[in-house]
Coordinates of C-alpha atoms and ligand atoms in Angstrom, one line a residue:
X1 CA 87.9 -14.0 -5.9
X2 CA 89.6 -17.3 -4.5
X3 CA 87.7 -20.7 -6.0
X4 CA 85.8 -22.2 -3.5
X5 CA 86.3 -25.9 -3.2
X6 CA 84.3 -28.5 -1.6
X7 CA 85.4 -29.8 1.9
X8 CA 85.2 -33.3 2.8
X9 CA 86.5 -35.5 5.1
X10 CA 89.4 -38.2 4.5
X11 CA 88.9 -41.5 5.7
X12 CA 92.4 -42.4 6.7
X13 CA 92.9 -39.4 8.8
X14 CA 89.6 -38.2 9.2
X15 CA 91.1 -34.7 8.3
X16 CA 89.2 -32.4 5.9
X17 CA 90.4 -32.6 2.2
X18 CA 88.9 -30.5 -0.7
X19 CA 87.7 -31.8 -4.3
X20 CA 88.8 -29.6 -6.3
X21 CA 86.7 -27.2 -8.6
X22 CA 83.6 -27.5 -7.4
X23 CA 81.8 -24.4 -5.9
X24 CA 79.9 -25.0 -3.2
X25 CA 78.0 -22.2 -1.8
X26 CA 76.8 -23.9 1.2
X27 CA 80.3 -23.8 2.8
X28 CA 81.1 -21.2 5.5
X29 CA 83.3 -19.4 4.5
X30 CA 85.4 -19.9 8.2
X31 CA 85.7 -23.6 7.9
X32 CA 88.1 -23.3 4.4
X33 CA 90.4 -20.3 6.1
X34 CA 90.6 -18.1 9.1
X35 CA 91.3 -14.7 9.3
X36 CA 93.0 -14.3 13.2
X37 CA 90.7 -12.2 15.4
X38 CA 91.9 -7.8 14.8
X39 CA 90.1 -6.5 17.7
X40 CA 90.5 -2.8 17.6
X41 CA 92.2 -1.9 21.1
X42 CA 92.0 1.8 21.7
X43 CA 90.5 2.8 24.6
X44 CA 87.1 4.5 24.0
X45 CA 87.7 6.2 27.3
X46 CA 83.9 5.9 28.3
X47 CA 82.4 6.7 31.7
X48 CA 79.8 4.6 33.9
X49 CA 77.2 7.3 33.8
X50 CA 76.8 10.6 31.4
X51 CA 74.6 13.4 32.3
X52 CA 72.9 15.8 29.9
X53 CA 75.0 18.4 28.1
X54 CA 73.0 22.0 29.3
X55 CA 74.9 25.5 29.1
X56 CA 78.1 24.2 28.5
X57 CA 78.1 22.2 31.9
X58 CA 77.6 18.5 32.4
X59 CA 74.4 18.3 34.6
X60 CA 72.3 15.9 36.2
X61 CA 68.2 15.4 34.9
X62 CA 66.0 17.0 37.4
X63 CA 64.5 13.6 37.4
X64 CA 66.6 12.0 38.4
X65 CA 66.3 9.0 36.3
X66 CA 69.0 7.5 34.2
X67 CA 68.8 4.9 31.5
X68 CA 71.0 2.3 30.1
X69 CA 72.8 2.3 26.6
X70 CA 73.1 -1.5 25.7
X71 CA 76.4 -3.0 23.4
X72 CA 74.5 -4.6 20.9
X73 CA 77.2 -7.2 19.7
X74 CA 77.0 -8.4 23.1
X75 CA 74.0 -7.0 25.3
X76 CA 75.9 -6.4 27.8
X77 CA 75.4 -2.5 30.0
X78 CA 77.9 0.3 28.6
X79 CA 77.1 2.9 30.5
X80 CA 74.0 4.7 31.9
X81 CA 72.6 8.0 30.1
X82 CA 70.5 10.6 31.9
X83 CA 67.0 11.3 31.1
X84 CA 65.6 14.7 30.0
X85 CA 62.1 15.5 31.3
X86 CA 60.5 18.7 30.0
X87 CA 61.9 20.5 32.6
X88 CA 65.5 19.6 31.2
X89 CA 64.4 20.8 27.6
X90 CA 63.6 23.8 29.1
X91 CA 66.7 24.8 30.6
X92 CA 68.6 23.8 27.2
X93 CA 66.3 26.0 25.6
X94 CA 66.3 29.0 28.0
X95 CA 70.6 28.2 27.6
X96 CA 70.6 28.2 23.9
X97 CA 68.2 31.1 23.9
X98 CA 70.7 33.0 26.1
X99 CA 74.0 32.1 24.1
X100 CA 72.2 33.1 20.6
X101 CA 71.3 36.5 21.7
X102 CA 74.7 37.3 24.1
X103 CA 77.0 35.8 21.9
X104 CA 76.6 33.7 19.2
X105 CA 74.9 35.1 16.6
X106 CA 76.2 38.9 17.5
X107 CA 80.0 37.4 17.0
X108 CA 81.7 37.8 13.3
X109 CA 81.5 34.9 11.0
X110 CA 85.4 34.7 10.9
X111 CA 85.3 34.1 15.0
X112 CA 82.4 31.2 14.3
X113 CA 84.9 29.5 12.3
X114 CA 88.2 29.6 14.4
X115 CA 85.5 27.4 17.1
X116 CA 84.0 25.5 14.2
X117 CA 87.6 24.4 12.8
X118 CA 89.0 23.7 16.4
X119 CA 85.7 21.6 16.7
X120 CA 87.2 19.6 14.0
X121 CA 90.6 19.7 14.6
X122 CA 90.1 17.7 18.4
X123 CA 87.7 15.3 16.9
X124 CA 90.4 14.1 14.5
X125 CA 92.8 13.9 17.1
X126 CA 90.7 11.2 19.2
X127 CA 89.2 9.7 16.1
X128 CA 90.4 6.4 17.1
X129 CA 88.8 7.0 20.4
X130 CA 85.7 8.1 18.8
X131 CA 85.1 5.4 16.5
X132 CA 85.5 2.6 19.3
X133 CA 82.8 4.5 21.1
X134 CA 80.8 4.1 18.0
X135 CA 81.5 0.7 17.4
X136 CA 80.3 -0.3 21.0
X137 CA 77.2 2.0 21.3
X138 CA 75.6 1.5 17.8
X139 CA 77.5 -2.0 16.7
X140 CA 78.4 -0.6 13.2
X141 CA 81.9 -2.5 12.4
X142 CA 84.9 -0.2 13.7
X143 CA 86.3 0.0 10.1
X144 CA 82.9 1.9 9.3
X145 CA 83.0 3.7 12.3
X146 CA 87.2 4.6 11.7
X147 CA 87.0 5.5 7.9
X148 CA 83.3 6.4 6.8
X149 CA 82.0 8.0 10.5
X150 CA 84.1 9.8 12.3
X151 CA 86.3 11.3 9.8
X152 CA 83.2 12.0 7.6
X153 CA 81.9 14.0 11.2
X154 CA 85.1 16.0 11.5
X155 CA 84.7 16.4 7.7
X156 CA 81.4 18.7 8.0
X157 CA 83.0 20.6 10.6
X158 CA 86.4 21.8 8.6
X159 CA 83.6 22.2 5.4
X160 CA 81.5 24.5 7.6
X161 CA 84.6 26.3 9.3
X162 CA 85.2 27.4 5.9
X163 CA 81.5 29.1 4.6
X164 CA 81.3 30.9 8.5
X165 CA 82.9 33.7 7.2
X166 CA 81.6 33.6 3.4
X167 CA 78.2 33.6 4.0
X168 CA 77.4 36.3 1.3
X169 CA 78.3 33.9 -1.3
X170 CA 75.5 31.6 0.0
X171 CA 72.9 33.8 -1.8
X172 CA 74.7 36.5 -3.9
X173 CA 72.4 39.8 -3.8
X174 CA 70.7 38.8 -0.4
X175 CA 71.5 38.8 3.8
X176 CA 71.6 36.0 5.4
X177 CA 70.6 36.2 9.0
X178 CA 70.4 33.1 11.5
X179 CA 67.3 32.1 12.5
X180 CA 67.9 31.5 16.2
X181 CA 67.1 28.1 18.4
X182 CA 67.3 25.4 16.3
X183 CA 65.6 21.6 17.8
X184 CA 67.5 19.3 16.6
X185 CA 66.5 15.3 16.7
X186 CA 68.8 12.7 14.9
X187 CA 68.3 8.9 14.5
X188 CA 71.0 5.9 15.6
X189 CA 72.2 4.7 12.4
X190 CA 74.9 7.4 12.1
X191 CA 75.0 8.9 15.5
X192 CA 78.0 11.3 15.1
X193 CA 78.0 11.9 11.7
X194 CA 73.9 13.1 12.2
X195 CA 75.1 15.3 14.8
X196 CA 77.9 17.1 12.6
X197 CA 75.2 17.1 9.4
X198 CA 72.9 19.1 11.9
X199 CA 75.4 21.0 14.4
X200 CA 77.8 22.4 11.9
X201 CA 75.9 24.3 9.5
X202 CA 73.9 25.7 12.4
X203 CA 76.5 27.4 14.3
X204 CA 78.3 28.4 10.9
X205 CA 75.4 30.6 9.7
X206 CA 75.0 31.7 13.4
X207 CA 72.1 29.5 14.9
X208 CA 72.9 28.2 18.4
X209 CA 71.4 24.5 19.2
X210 CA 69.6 21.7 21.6
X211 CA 70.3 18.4 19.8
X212 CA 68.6 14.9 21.3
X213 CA 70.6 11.5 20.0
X214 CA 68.3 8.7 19.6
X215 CA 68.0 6.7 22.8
X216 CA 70.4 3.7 21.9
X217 CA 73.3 6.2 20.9
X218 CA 73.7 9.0 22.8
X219 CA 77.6 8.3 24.2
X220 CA 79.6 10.0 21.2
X221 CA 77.4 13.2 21.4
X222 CA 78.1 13.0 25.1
X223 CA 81.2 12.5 24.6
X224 CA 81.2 15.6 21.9
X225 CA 80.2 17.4 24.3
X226 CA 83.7 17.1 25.9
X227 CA 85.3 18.3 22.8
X228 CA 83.0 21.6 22.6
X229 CA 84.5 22.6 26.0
X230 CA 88.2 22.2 25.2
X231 CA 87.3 23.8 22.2
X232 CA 85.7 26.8 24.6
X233 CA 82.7 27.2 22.6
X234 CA 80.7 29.8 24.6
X235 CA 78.5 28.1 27.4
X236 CA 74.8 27.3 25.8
X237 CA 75.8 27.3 22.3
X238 CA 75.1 23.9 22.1
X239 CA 73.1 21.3 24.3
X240 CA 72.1 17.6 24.6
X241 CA 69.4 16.5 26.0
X242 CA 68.7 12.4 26.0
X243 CA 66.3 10.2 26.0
X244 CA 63.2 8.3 23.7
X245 CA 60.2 9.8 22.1
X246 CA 58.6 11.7 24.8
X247 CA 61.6 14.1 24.9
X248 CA 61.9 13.9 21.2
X249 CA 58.2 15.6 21.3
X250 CA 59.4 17.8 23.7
X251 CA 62.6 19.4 21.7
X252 CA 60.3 19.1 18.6
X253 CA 57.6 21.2 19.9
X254 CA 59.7 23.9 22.2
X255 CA 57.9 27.4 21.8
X256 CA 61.2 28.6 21.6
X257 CA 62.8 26.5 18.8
X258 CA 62.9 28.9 15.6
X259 CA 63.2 25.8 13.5
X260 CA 63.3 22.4 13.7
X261 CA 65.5 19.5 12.0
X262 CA 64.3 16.1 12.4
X263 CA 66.0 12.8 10.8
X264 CA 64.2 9.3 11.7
X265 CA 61.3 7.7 10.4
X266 CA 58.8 8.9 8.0
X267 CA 56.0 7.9 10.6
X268 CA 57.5 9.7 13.5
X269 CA 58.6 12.8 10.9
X270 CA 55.0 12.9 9.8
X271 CA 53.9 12.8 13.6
X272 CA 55.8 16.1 14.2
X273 CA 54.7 18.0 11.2
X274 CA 51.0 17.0 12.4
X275 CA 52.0 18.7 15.8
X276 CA 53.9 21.5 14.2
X277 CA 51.6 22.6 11.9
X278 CA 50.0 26.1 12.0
X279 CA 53.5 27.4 13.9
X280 CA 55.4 29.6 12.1
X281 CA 58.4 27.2 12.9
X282 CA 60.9 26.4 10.1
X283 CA 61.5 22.5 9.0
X284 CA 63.3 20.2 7.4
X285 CA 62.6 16.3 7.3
X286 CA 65.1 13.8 6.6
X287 CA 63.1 10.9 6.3
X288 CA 63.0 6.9 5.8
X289 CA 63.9 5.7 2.0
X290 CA 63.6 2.4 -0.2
X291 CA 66.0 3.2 -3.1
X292 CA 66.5 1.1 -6.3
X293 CA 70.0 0.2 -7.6
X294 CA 69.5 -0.3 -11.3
X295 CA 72.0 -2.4 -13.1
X296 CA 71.9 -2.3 -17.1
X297 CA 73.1 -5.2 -18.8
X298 CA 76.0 -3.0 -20.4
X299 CA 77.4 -2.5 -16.7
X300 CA 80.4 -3.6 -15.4
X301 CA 79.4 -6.3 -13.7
X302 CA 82.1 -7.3 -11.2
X303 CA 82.4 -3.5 -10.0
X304 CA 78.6 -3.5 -10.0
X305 CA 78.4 -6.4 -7.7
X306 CA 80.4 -4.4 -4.9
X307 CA 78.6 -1.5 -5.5
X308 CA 75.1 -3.2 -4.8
X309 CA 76.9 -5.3 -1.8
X310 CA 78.1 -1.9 -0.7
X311 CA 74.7 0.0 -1.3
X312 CA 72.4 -2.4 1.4
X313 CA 75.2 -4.4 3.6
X314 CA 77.2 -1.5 4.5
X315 CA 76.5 -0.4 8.2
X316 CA 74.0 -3.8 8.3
X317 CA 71.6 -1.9 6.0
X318 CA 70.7 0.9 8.7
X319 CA 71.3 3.1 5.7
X320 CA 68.3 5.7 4.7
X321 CA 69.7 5.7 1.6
X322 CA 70.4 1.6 1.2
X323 CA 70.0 0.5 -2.1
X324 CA 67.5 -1.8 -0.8
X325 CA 65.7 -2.7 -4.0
X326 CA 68.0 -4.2 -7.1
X327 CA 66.4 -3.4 -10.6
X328 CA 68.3 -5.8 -12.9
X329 CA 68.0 -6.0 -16.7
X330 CA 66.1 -9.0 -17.2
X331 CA 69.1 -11.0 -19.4
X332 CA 71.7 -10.6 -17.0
X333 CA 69.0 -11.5 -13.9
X334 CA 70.9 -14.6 -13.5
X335 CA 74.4 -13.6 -13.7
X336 CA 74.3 -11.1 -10.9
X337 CA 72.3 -13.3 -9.0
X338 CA 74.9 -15.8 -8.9
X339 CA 77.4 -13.2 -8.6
X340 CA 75.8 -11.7 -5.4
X341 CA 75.6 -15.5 -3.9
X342 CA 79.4 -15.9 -3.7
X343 CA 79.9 -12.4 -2.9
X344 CA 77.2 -13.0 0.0
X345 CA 79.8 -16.3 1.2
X346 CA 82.4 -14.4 1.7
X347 CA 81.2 -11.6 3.6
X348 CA 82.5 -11.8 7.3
X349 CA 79.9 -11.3 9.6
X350 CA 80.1 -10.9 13.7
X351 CA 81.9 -8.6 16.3
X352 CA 81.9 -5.0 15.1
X353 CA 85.1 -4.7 16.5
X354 CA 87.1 -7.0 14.6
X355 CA 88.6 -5.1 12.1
X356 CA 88.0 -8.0 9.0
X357 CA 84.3 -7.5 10.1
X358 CA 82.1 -6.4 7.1
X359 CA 78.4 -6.8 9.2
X360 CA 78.6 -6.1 12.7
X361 CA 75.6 -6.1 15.0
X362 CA 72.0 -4.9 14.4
X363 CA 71.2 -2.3 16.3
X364 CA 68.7 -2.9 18.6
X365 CA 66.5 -5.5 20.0
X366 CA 63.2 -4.1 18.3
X367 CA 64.9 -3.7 14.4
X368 CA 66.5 -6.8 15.0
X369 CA 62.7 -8.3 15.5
X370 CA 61.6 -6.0 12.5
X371 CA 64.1 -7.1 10.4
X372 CA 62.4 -10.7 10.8
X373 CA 59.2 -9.4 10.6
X374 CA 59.7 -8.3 7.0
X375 CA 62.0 -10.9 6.1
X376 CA 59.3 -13.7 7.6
X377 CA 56.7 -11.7 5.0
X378 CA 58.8 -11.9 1.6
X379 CA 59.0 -15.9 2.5
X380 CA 54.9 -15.7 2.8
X381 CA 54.3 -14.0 -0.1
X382 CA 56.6 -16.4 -2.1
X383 CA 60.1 -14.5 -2.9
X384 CA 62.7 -16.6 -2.7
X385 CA 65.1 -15.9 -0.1
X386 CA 68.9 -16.7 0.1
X387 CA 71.1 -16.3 3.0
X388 CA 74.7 -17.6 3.2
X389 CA 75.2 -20.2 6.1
X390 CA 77.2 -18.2 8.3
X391 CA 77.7 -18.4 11.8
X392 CA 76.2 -16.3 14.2
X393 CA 78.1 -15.4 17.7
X394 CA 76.0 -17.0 19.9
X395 CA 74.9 -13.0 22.3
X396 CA 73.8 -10.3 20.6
X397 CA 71.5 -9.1 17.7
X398 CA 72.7 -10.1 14.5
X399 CA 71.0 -10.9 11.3
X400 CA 72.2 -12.8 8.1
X401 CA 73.2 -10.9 4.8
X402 CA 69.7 -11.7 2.6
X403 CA 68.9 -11.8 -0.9
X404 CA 65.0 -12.5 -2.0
X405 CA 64.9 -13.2 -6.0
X406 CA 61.4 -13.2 -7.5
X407 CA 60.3 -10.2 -5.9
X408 CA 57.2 -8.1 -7.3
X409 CA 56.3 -4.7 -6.1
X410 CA 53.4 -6.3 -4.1
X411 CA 55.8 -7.6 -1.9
X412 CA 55.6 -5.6 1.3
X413 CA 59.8 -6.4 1.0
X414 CA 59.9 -4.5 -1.9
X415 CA 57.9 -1.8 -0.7
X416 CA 58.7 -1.0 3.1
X417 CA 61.6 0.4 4.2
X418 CA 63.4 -3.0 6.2
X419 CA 66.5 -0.9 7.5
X420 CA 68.7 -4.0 7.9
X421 CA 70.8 -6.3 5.4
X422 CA 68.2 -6.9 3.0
X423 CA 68.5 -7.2 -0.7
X424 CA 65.0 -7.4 -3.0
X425 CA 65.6 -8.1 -6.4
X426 CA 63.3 -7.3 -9.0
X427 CA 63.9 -7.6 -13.2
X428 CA 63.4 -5.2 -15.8
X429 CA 63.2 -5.1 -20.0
X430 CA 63.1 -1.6 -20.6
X431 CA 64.6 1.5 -19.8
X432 CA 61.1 3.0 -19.1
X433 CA 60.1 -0.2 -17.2
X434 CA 63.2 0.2 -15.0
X435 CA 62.1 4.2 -14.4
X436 CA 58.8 3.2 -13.5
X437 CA 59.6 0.5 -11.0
X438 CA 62.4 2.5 -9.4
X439 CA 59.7 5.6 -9.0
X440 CA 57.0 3.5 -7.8
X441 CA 57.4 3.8 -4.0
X442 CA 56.4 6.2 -1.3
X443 CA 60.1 7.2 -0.8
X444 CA 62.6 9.1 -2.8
X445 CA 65.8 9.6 -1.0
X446 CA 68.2 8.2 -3.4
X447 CA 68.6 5.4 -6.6
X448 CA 71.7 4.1 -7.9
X449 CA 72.5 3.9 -11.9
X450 CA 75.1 1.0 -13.4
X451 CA 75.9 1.5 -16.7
X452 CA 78.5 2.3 -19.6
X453 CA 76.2 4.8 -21.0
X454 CA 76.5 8.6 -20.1
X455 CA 73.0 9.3 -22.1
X456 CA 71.5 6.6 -20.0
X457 CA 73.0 8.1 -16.7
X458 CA 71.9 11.4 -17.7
X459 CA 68.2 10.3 -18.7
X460 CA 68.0 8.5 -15.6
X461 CA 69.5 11.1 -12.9
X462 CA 66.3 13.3 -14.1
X463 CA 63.9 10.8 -14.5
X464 CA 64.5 9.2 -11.3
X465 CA 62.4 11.0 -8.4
X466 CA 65.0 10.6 -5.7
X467 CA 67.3 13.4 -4.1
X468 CA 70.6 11.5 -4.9
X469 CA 71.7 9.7 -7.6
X470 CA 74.6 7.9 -8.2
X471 CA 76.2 6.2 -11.0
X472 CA 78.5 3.6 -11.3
X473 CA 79.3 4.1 -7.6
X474 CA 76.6 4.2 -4.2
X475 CA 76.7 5.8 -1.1
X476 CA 79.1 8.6 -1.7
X477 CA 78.9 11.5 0.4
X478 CA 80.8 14.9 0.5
X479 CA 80.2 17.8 2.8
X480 CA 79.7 19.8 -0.2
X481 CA 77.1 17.7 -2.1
X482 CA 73.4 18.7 -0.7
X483 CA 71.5 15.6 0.4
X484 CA 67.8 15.3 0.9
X485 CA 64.6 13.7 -0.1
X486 CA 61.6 13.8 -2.1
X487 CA 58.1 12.7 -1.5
X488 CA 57.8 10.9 1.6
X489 CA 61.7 11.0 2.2
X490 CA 61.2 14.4 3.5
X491 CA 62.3 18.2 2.1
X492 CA 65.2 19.9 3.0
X493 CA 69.1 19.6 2.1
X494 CA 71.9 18.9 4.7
X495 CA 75.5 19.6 3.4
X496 CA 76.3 22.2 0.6
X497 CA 75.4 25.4 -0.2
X498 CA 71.5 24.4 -0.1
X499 CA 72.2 23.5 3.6
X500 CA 73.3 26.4 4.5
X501 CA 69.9 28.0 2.8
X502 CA 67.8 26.1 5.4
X503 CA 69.4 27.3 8.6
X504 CA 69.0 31.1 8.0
X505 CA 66.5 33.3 7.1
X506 CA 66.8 35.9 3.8
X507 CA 66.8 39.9 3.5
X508 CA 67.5 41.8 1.0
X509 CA 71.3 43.8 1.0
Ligands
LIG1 P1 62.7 7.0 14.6 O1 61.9 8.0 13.8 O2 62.1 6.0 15.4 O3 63.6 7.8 15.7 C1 64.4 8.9 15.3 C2 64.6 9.9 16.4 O4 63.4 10.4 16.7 C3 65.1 9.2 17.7 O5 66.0 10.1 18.3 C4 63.9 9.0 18.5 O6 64.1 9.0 19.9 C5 63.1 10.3 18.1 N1 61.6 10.2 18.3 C6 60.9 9.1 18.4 N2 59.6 9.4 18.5 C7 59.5 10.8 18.5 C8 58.5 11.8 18.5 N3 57.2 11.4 18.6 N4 58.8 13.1 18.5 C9 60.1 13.5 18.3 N5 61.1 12.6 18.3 C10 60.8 11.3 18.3 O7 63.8 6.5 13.6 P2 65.0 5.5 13.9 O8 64.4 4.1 13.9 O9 65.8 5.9 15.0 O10 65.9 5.7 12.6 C11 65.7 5.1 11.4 C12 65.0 5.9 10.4 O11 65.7 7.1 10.2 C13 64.8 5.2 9.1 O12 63.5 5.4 8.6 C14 65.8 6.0 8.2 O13 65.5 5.9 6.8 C15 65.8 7.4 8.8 N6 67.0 8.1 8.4 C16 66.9 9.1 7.5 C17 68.0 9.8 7.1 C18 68.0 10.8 6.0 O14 68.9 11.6 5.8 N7 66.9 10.9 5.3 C19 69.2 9.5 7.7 C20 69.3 8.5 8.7 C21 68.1 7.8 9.0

């Protein structure tokens, strides 16, 4: 990393002049050097108005009514997104219901794929336009959007292609049949890559679909839509409908829906399974998280550094799996601490579609007011809070990288799941101390391990409750690689083999 030195100003030209050798975290980083602005430029090709996605055909809400879909880097209008009442749900439903039992799941595995595979094949060529779309719907920085998003999307679709036709290897010595409807509702942290985790292993294993985007990002589903007609996937096979809660409920609760995959909050997860209960209706839960990143003192510590940056700034912390709670062995506390500060300097902050941009935009209004909430809270209770003195564009939701050292797991920070670019770091002596703190939360969705010991590692990846767990690296992910909760993170596996398990029902041969 480049030495940081002080600026001051000169006073026979009155032009900035550094000492040398001193660091001086306070500076921003803009006023020693300037990257030039890299706005991405291709054209997300979006429309003033999208209607819902219902039997193949675009179609407007019997309602009538129409929301908007807000850039968050800059609050401005993008476009306006129909509205499903119950009535649209039930013509989704009475479509998917239709396509499952006239087509889709009577049609060979090996056909499945050739759609499932040309699925793929056009999302990858209008990735570009696809991750601009992202970019200005959800405010995730394009560079997320271009290399982690969209080609992770198009990823699970090529992955899937491949087990439509191999389903007997899913569960040697057993038939796997589909299940039918499956209601599908996905959050707006990963709007695209949601929709592949959910829609691709359902129409491998033969399931057909009614999928609701969360309200604040339903354009690239809409515009998905587009690509499951030129791909000719049979009319029905799969469906959006958009809109908040209320139609949430209503795709949740369908009589019709054989099974139901939710990803969102633990609250509103635990909501549906109240609802849901005493139906015979299959579910899986991908739920909220609060995962430690522990870092032993025998840890690379540079490489760790990114890896922790990486684990709770990447996508402005709207990560389930964020490593939003830092376990440090107790004699390198201070190191990393200090180590995190410069990192924190130098980490560009502003309009998600700058390519240099490492935190774009929060992604709403309401976790943009939640996000201070919390952070408010872990000054109360006493952490001690750092944020580099960046500068904020002056529209839109942002919120400063954050680090609170001193943090005890009575902080609510260190106990509620924030969802935005917030680090809590908490010290540890022993290895057992480190296992406790890390399993002491409601959550268990994922925990990161930094270390040069494989015993350690190994210890840890079974003594830590969490679904994931990653050493010397953090948020990885790989079609192949199940991923899933425990506890109040939810059951259930999307990706992988055990994916697969959860969309079909078993028979004997
Ligand atoms: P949220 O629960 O508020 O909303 C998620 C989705 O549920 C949205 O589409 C929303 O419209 C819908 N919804 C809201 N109320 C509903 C109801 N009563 N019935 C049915 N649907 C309803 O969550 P969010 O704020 O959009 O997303 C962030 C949450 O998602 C975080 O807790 C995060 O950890 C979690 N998440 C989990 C995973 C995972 O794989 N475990 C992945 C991504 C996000």
């Amino acid at each position: 990393m480049p030495s940081i030195n002080k600026k001051t100003s000169s006073p026979r030209t009155g032009r900035s002049t550094r000492r040398r050798g001193r660091p001086a975290p306070e500076l921003i980083f803009g006023d020693l050097w300037e990257f030039d602005p890299a706005p991405e430029t291709a054209d997300p090709r979006l429309q003033p108005r999208y209607d819902l996605f219902i039997n193949g055909q675009f179609v407007r809400p019997r309602s009538g009514k129409y929301f908007d879909s807000i850039n968050p880097a800059n609050e401005r209008k993008l476009a306006e997104i129909a509205l499903a009442g119950s009535a649209d749900v039930d013509a989704a439903y009475a479509a998917a219901q239709d396509a499952f039992q006239s087509t889709w799941s009577r049609m060979p595995g090996r056909e499945r794929a050739k759609y499932l595979f040309r699925i793929a094949r056009l999302l990858q060529d209008r990735a570009r336009e696809f991750a601009v779309a992202e970019t200005l719907d959800g405010g995730k920085p394009i560079k997320e959007s271009r290399d982690f998003d969209v080609p992770m999307a198009a990823a699970h679709f090529f992955y899937h292609a491949g087990w439509a036709d191999k389903l007997e290897y899913v569960a040697p010595g057993r038939q796997l049949a589909p299940l039918g409807v499956v209601g599908q509702v996905i959050p707006w942290n990963f709007p695209l890559l949601m929709l592949a985790w959910k829609v691709a292993p359902a129409l491998a294993t033969g399931n057909t679909v009614v999928l609701k985007p969360a309200e604040t990002t339903s354009i690239t589903a809409l515009k998905f839509a587009g690509i499951l007609q030129d791909a000719g996937l049979p009319p029905g096979v799969v469906n959006f409908v958009c809109g908040a809660g209320e139609t949430g409920a209503a795709v949740m609760a369908h009589p019709v829906a054989a099974k139901v995959a939710f990803t969102g909050s633990t609250e509103v997860g635990k909501a549906i399974m109240r609802s849901l209960a005493g139906t015979e209706k299959k579910m899986t839960m991908e739920l909220g998280g609060k995962a430690a990143n522990i870092v032993f003192d025998d840890a690379p510590l540079d490489q760790a550094v990114e890896g922790i940056v990486n684990g709770i700034f990447f996508n402005q912390g709207h990560v389930c799996c964020a490593g939003s709670r830092l376990l440090v062995h107790e004699p390198i506390a201070e190191r990393v601490l200090a180590k995190l500060k410069l990192r924190l300097n130098v980490l560009r902050v502003g309009d998600p579609m700058d390519k240099n941009t490492d935190i774009g935009a929060i992604n709403s209004k309401p976790q943009l007011e939640k996000i201070r909430r919390l952070v408010a809270s872990g000054v109360k209770e006493g952490a001690e809070m750092f944020q580099p003195p960046c500068r904020l564009p002056a529209q839109g939701y942002y919120f400063r990288p954050t680090l609170f050292s001193g943090v005890t797991m009575s902080h609510r920070i260190a106990r509620e799941e924030i969802f935005g670019p917030v680090l809590s770091i908490l010290t540890f002596r022993t290895v057992d101390e480190a296992i406790e703190k890390a399993n002491n939360t409601a959550y268990g969705l994922s925990a990161g391990v930094w270390t040069d010991k494989g015993s350690r590692i190994l210890k840890l990846s079974t003594a830590l409750k969490a679904g994931v767990v990653w050493a010397n690296t953090y948020n990885r992910f790989d079609p192949s690689s199940p991923f899933g909760g425990y506890k109040e993170s939810g059951f259930g596996r999307e990706g992988g083999r055990h994916g697969l398990l959860d969309y079909t029902r078993l028979a004997p041969v």
